């Protein structure tokens, strides 16, 4: 059904083959439809015409109208400039050009009426406007209203295809009598939400009648964008639920019960119980679980993982845990082994540094089913690892794994295993819904009781003697301390050097051997790293000097102080992760951020946020505000966030509405067979199937 929208862009009046080439190459605009989907980035309010006398040193650009009474060519070489004096009934304004002088000097005619648009600058009381946008003629008494400003590329500008050109051809397309934009939202939804039609919205977005209509257009198109994103998520999810069968864990058996009754070292928090129920419900239905488990650092995700693994074992399946680093894998291995003590269930650790000899035996055990629980790094997804019957995959700190790696792991079983993705980088609900919209999400929103909130302070480097005194006292009281230095410019060599001088600095205050040190950095061999970690964990050392390699998952409950040098260089998520290394036992813990006095506004905001709150969700919200949705850990690669109009930072209400309406629609008409959903079905068919990043199995 080729309509006007499919018209090749070169056939649009005012375009032609050469400009069409530029539009295709630079903006991916191939048809009239593409042109109309190239939304303005913003609009300039040109409805108001200012009198010259009323102009101050305005921040925004303004528009004035008047007659050019004189022009002048001044200066030589680089100082050369062309000026024109614009006069209205209230005063005079100087217009200045430093570039394009030959062209301007020819086209600006003294005596003629002009509309000038640009930014005013005030030099010692004399107002001027540099490089104004100038239009000749007596364009009535009204301004041009809201003028769309389109995203352009340098390549476009080089060919003199500017915003005015985009406005012109877009208007041309909108004015064509053959224009017909099919509606893609059901009528009743439009009525219910009071959204304007698609045709109207697109017209008003490109050429708004007024601010009210512009907003109506934006709302309609925002909703549409979010609605289709959610429709795709929900379709992926329901497709998976219908076609992909996971292993069925019917039993809560002996292993789970024994562990729960006899080995559980504490009572579960309510949040842990709730999440466990959600996981249980998934696992017994025969649908394949794809669940994201969000929980702040220290909220006890590992125990939830372990209990889920016991469910797998009770039903005759193997389970594995995949962690992003050797330290983390080892950490999981130790804590899980410890918890399973006396249970006759021996987990096995497999990483890149597992010796060859041991490896052969381990691989055999995985294959014949002797290994119930396998814990490791991405070594788990190597070809040589074959499971007898893998039923559950737990992925910790998921943002560090790529899609391909996860998919590979899932392939290792006849039935796609249940997948539990755990992340300690909480992301706001809106973001989760946008990026992981096809996953089920569980949240542990509660820390185990009896914990004292970590006290966080910001201190300048000049306070170091006091900080060191404080550390000394803590160590004398039997506690342990992390001392972290940032990575310098991503260079491992510099990194090590700065860590060494950092170590020397700390050592000046707290000398070895009186104080015992562990040191961990990127240059160490895995077994060396492991050794350093182990000494710290066992209390054989007092101070862990480290770069950010200790960032995630390390669990040493006796450590009570986290000092972070050059804290301003860290992102919020990282700071939060680092801080989460302390406050894991019963003792009051502290986080000391050491930073310079001159901080940028955003660095200041990061520091203030850390001092103000320990709530990971709150912190991630600020992070989202500061950095924008595409920059948060775990979402960067997704591409799903390339939204054209909606901004999930400000459009939460629309997002929730879109999700709810998409759910309603799919519940009422799962296959979109109803006549009134024809437009929806068509639209979904048109959208290219972007990779849904969170898809696992
Ligand atoms: P995270 O969610 O950051 O992975 P962990 O699973 O490492 O957190 O748990 C942090 C600490 O809290 C561990 O020492 C763990 O044993 C302990 N813990 C977990 N759940 C509870 C609970 N319900 N009550 C008391 N302590 C708990
Ligand atoms: Mg953890």
Tab-separated table of C-alpha atoms and ligand atoms in Angstrom, residues 298 301-302 328 332 396-397 422 424 552-554 581 584, ligand 2:
chain	number	residue	atom	x	y	z
A	298	UNK	CA	24.072	-5.673	51.180
A	301	UNK	CA	20.776	-11.277	47.102
A	302	UNK	CA	23.237	-14.121	47.491
A	328	UNK	CA	33.710	-11.996	42.727
A	332	UNK	CA	30.607	-16.276	45.853
A	396	UNK	CA	25.543	-11.563	39.154
A	397	UNK	CA	26.181	-7.939	38.245
A	422	UNK	CA	21.075	-9.980	39.889
A	424	UNK	CA	23.334	-4.237	42.750
A	552	UNK	CA	31.605	-5.216	43.529
A	553	UNK	CA	30.532	-7.996	45.768
A	554	UNK	CA	33.432	-8.238	48.153
A	581	UNK	CA	31.718	-2.758	50.918
A	584	UNK	CA	28.053	-5.338	56.327
B	2	LIG	MG1	26.341	-9.592	45.873
